[in-house]
Each structure stands twice: as C-alpha cells, then as structure tokens.
PDB file of C-alpha atoms in Angstrom:
ATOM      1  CA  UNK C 146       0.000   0.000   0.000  1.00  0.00           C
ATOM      2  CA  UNK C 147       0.985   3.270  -1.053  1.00  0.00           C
ATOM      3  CA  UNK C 148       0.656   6.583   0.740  1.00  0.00           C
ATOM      4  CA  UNK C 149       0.111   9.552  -1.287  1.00  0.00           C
ATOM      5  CA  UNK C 150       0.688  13.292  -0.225  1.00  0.00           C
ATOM      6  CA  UNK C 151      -1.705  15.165  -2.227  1.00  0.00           C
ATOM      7  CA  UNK C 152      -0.175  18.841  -1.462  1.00  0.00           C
ATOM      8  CA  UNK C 153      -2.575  21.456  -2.462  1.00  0.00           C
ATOM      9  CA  UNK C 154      -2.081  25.075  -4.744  1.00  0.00           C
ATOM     10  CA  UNK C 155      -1.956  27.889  -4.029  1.00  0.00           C
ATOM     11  CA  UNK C 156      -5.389  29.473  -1.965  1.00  0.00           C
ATOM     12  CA  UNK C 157      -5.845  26.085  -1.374  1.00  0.00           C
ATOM     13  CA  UNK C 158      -6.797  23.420   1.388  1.00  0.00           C
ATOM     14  CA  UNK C 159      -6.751  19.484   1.789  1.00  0.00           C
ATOM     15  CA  UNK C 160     -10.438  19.832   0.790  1.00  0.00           C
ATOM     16  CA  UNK C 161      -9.224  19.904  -2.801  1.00  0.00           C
ATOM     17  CA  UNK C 162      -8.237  16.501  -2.942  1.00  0.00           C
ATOM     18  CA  UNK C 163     -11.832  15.612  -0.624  1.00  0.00           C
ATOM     19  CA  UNK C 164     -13.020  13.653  -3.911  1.00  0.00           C
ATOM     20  CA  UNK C 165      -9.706  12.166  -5.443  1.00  0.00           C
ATOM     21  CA  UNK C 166      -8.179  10.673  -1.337  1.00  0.00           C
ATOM     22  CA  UNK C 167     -11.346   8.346  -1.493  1.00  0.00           C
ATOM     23  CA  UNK C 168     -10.675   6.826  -5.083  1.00  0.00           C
ATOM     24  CA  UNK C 169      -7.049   6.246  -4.381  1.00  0.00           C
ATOM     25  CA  UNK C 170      -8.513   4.356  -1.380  1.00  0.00           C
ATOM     26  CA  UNK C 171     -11.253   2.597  -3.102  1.00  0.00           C
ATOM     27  CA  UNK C 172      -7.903   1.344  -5.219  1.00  0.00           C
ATOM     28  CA  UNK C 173      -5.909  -0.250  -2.572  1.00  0.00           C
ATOM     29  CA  UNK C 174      -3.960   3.039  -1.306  1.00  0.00           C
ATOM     30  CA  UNK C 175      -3.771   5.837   1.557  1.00  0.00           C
ATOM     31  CA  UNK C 176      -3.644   9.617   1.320  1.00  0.00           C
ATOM     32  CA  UNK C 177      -2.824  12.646   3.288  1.00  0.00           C
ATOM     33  CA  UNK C 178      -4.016  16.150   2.179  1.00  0.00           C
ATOM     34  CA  UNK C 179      -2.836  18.539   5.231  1.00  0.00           C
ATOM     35  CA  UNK C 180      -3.547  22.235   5.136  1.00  0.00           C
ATOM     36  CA  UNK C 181      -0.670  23.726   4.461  1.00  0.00           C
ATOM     37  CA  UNK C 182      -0.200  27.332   6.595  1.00  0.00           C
ATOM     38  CA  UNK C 183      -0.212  29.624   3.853  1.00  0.00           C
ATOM     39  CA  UNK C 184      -2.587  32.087   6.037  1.00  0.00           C
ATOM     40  CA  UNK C 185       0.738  32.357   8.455  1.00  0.00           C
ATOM     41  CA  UNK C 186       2.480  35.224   7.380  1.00  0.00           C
ATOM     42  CA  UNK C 187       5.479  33.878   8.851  1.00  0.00           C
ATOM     43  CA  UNK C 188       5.154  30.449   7.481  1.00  0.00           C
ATOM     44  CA  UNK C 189       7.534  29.279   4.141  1.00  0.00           C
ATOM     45  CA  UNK C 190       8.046  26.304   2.427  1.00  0.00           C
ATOM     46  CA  UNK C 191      10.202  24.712   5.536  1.00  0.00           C
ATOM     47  CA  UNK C 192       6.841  25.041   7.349  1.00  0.00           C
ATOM     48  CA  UNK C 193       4.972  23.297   4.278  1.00  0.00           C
ATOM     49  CA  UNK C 194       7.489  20.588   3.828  1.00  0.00           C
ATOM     50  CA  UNK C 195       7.032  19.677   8.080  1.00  0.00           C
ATOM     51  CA  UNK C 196       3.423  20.060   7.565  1.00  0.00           C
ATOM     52  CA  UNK C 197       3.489  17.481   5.381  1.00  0.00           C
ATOM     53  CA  UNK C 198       5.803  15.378   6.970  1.00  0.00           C
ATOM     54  CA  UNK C 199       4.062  15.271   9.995  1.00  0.00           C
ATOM     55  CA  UNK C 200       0.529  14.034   8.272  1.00  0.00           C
ATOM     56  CA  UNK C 201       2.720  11.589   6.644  1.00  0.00           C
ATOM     57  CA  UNK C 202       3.816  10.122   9.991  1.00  0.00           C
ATOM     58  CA  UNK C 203       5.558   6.731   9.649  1.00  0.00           C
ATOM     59  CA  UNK C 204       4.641   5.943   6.204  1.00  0.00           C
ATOM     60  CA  UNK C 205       7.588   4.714   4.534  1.00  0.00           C
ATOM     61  CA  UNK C 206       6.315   4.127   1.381  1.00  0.00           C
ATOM     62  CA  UNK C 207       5.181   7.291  -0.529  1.00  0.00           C
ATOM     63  CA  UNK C 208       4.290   9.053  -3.802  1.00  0.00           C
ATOM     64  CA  UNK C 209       3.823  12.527  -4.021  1.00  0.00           C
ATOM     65  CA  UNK C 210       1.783  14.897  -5.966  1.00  0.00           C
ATOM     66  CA  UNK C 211       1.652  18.249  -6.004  1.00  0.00           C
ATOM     67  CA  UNK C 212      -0.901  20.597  -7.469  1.00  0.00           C
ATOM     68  CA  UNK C 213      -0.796  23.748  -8.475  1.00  0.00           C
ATOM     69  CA  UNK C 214       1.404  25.845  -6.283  1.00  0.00           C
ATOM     70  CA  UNK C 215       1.776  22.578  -4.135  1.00  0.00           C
ATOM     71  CA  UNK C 216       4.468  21.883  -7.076  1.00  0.00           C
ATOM     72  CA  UNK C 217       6.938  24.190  -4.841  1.00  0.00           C
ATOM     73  CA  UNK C 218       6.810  22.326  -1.972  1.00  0.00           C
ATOM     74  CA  UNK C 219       6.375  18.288  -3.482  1.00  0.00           C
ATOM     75  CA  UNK C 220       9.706  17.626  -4.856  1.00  0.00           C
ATOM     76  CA  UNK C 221      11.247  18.858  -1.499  1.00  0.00           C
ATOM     77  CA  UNK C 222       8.713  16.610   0.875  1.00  0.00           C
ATOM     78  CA  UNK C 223       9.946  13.814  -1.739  1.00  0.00           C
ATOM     79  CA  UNK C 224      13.578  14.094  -1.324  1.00  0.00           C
ATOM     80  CA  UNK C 225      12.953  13.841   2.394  1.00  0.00           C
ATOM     81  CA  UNK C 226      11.081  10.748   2.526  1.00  0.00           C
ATOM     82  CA  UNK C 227      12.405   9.184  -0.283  1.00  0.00           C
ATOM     83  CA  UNK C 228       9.363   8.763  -2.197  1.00  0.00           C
ATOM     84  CA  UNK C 229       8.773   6.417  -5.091  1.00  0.00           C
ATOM     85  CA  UNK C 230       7.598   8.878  -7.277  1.00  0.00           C
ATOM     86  CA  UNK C 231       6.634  12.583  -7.617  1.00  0.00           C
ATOM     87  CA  UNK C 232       3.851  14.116  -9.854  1.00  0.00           C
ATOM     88  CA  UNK C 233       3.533  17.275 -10.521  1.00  0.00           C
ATOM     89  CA  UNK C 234      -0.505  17.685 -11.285  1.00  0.00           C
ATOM     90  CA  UNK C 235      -0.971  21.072 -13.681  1.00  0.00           C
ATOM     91  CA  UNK C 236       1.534  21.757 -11.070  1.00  0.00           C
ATOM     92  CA  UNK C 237       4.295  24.460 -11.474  1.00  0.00           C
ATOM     93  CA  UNK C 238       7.695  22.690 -11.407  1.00  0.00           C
ATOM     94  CA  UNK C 239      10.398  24.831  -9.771  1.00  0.00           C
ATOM     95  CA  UNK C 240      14.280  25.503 -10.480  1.00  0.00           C
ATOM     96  CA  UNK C 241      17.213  25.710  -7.958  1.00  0.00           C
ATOM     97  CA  UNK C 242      17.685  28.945  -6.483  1.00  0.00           C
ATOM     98  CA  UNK C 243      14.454  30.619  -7.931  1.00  0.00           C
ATOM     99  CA  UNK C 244      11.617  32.070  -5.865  1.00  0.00           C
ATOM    100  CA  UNK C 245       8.281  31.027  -6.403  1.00  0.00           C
ATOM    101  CA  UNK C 246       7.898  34.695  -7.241  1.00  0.00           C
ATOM    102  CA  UNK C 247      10.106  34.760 -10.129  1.00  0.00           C
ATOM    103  CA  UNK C 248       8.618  31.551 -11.384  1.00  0.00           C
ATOM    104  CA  UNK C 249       5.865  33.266 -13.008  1.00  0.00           C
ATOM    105  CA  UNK C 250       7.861  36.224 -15.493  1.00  0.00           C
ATOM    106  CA  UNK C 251      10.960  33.598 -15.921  1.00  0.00           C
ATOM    107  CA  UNK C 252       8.793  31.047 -17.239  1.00  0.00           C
ATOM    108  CA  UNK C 253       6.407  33.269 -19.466  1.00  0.00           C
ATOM    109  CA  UNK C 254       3.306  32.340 -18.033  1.00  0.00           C
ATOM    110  CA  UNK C 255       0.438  35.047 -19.456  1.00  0.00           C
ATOM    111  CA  UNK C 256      -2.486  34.760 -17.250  1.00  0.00           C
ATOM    112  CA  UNK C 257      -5.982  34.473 -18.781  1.00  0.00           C
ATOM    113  CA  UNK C 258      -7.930  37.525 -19.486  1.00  0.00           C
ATOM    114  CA  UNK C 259     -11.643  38.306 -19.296  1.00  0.00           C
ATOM    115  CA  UNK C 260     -12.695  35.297 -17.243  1.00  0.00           C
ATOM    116  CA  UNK C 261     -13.931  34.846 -13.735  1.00  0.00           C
ATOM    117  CA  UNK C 262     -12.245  32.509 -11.150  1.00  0.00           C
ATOM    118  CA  UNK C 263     -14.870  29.918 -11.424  1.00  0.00           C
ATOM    119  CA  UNK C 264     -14.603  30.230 -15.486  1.00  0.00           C
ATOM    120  CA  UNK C 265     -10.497  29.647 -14.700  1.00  0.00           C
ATOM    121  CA  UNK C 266      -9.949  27.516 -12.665  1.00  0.00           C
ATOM    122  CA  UNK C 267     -13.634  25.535 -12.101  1.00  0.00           C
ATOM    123  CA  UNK C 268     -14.968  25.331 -15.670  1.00  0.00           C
ATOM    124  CA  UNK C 269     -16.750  22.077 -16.338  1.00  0.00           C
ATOM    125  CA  UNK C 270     -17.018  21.296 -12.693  1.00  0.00           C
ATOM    126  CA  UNK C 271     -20.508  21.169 -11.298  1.00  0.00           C
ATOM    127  CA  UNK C 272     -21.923  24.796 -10.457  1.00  0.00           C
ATOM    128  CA  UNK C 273     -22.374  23.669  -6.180  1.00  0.00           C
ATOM    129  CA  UNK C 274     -19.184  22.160  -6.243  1.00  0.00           C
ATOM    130  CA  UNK C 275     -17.412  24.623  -7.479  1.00  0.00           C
ATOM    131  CA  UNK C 276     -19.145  27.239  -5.565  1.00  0.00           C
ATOM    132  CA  UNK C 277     -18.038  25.293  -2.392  1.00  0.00           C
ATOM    133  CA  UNK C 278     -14.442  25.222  -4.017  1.00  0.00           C
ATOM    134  CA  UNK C 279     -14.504  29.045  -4.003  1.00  0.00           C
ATOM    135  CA  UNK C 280     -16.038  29.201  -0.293  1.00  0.00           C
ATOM    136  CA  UNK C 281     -12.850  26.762   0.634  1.00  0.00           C
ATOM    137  CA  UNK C 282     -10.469  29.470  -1.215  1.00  0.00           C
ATOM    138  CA  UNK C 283      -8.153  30.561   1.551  1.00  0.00           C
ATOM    139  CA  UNK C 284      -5.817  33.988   1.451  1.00  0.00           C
ATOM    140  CA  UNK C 285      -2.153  33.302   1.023  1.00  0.00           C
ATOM    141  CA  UNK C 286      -0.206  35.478   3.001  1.00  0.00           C
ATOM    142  CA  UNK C 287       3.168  33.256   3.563  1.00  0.00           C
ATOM    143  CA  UNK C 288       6.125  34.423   2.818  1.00  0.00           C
ATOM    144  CA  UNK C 289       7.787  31.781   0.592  1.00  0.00           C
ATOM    145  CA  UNK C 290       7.113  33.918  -2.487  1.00  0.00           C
ATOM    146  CA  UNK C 291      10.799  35.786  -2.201  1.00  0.00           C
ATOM    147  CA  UNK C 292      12.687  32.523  -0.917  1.00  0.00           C
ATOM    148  CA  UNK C 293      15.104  31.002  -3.340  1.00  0.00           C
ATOM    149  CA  UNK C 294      14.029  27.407  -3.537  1.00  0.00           C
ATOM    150  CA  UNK C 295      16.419  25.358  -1.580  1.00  0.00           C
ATOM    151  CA  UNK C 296      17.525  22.335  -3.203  1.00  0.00           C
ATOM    152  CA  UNK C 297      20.668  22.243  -5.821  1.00  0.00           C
ATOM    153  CA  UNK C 298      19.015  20.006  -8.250  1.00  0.00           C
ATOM    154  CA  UNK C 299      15.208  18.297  -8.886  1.00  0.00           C
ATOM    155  CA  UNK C 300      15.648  15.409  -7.013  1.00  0.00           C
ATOM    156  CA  UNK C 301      16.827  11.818  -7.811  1.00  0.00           C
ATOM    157  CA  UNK C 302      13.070  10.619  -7.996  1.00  0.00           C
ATOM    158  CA  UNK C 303      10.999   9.061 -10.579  1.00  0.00           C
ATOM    159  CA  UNK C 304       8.922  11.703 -11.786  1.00  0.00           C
ATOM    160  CA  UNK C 305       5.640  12.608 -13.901  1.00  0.00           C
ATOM    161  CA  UNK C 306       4.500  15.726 -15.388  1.00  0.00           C
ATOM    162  CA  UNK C 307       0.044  15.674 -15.893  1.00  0.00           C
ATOM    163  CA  UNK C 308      -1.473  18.249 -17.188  1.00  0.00           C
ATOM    164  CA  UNK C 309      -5.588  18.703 -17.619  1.00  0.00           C
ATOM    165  CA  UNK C 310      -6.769  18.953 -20.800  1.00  0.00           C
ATOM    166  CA  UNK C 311      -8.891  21.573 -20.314  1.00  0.00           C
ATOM    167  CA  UNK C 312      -7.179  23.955 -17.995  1.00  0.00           C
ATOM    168  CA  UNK C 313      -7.452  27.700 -19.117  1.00  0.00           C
ATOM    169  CA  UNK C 314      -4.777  28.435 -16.253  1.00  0.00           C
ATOM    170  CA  UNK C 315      -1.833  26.382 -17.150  1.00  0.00           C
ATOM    171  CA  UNK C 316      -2.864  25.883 -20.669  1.00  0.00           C
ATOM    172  CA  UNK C 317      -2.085  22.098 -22.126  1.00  0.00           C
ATOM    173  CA  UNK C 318       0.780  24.382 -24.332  1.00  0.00           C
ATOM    174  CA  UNK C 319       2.566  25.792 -21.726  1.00  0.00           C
ATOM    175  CA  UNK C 320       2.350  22.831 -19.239  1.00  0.00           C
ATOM    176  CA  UNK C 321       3.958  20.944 -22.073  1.00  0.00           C
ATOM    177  CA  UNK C 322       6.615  23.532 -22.709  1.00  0.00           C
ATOM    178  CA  UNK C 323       7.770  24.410 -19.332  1.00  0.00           C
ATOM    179  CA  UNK C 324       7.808  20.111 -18.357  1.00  0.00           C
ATOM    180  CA  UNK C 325       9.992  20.058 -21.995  1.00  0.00           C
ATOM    181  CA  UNK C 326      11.977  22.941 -20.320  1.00  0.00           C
ATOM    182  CA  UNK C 327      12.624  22.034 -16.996  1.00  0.00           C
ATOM    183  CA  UNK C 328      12.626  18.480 -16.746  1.00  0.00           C
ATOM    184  CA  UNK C 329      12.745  17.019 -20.410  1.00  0.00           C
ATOM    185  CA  UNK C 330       9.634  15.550 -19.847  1.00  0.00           C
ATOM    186  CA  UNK C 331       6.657  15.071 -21.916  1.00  0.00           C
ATOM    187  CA  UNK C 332       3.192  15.476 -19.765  1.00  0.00           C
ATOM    188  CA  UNK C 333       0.292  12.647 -19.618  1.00  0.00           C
ATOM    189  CA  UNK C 334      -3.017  13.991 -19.887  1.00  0.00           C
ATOM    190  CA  UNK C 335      -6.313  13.852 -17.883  1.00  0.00           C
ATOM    191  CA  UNK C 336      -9.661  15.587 -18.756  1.00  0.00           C
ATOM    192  CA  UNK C 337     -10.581  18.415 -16.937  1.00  0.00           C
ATOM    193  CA  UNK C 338      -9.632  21.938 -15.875  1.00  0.00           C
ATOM    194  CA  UNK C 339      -7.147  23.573 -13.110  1.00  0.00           C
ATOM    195  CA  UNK C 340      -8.988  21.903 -10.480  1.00  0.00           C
ATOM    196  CA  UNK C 341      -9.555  18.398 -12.240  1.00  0.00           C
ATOM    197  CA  UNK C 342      -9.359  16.592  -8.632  1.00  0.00           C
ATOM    198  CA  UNK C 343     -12.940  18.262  -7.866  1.00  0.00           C
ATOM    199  CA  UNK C 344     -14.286  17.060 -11.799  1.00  0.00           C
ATOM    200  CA  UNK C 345     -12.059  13.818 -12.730  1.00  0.00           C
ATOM    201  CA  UNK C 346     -11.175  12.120  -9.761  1.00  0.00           C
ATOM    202  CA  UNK C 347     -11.542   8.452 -10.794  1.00  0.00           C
ATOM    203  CA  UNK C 348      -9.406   9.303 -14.107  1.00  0.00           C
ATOM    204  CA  UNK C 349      -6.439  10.894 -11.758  1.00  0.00           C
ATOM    205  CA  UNK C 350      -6.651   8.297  -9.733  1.00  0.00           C
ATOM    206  CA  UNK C 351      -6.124   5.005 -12.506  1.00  0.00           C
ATOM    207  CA  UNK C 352      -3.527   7.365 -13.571  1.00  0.00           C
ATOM    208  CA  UNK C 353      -1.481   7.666  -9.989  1.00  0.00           C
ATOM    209  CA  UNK C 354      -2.025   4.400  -9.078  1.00  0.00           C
ATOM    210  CA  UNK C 355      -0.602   3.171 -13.136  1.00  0.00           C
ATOM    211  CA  UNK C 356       2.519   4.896 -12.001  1.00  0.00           C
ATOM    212  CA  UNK C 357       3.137   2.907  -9.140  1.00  0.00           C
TER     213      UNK C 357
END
C-alpha cells in the first residue's frame, strides 16, 4: 500500500483533494491532504514541507503529488522521505535557487484575461461544487514567495509531469513547454480543468495508481 501526499495550490486546502483521497482508497492506497499554513504570514516552504511530513507520519512508502502551487513544496517533501515517485498535477515545477515569485515572469506564463475565477480555474465542474471550491479558497499570506528554492538540483526521484486537458490556467501548451523545459519531460493527460481533482477524480486516480 501506497501513501500519497496530495499537497494542495496555491489558496488552497486538503479539501481539494476531498473527492480524489477516497478513489485512491477505493484502489488499494492511503492519502494525506494537510492544510498547508499559507494564512501564516510567517510560514515558508520549511513550514509546508514539516506540515506534510508530519501528516505523513511513519509511512515509509510514498508518492507525491503536487498541485498547483503545491508543485513548490512536493519535490522537497519527496527528497525527504524518499518517495517512489513525484507528480507534478498542472503543477508548477520549480528551479534551484528561484523564488516562487520569479517563477511566473521567468517562465512566461500570461495569465488568462476576461474570465472569472470559477470560469479559470472551475470550468466544467458542477456549479455547487465549485461554488463550495470558491467558499474553501483561503488567502495566502506566507512568505515563501521571495525565498530562493532550496535544493541544488530536482531530485533523484521518478517523476511525472500531468497536465488537464482543459485547464485555461496552465494551458495544455505551456504545461507541455515548461515540463519540456525544466525536466525534459513530456506530460500525460487527464480531462478536466485547473482543479480536475474536484471534476475527474476516478481518471487521476487510474492514472497515480498506473505509475506505481
């Protein structure tokens, strides 16, 4: 059995993953989502990696996924436990040295323009659900933003790259460039938008578990 840390974006919460946790179980496997403390404005990703950590416990046999923003603070939870694989899920994969506030201009991300959040990051997910989604939203005030990410290299993990097919955030095109970029890896592919754990949990899900 497999323990995955499902480490949520940015604004986020474990509720995120409230959908996807119970089809990785219904498959065998165990999940953590913690809250991370992004509304501690004194909190970085040290405090997000021992968040994490400490939901994981004693599990000694781990994959890790990050989402979103959660892609910051995955591959350094993995090189601490040793995990047997990472994912980054339409998650943004970082580089040694950078702050997660440079990430944004040095990888040319263009954000979208005349849409709502729900029409961003929510389209084709049920209207209630992804009104609760928004009533979960959570202000980020941590200060990791300015913090040159710590580690020297991406670590020495097995790693995936998945981006959702219909994501008007991280659009399929620059998920696939920036993975090409960064890691020389070419994304899978799941149906859904930014927040596909809310809309496509079962698909995520057969596609974690395949990895393992």
């Amino acid at each position: 059995m497999t323990t995955f840390a499902l480490i949520h974006g940015g604004g986020g919460s474990g509720w995120d993953f409230h959908r996807l946790g119970p089809e990785l179980v219904a498959r065998g496997h165990d999940f953590v989502a913690p809250d991370l403390p992004i509304t501690d404005s004194s909190a970085g990703l040290p405090d997000f990696v021992d968040t994490v950590l400490a939901a994981l416990g004693d599990a000694s046999d781990v994959a890790v996924v990050g989402h979103s923003y959660g892609g910051f603070t995955a591959p350094l939870v993995a090189s601490k436990v040793r995990a047997r694989l990472l994912v980054y899920l339409a998650g943004m994969i970082p580089a040694p040295a950078e702050p997660p506030g440079q990430w944004w201009g040095n990888t040319g991300f263009s954000a979208p323009s005349g849409l709502s959040d729900v029409e961003t990051f929510f389209n084709g997910v049920d209207p209630a659900l992804a009104s609760d989604g928004m009533a979960h939203g959570r202000d980020q005030v941590s200060r990791e933003g300015e913090d040159p990410w710590p580690l020297p290299a991406h670590p020495d993990v097995p790693t995936r790259v998945v981006l959702c097919r219909d994501d008007r955030f991280f659009t399929p095109h620059f998920q696939r460039r920036v993975a090409r970029e960064r890691l020389g890896i070419e994304p899978d592919e799941v149906d859904g938008p930014h927040c596909a754990p809310l809309s496509h949990p079962a698909q995520i899900a057969d596609l974690l578990v395949g990895y393992l």
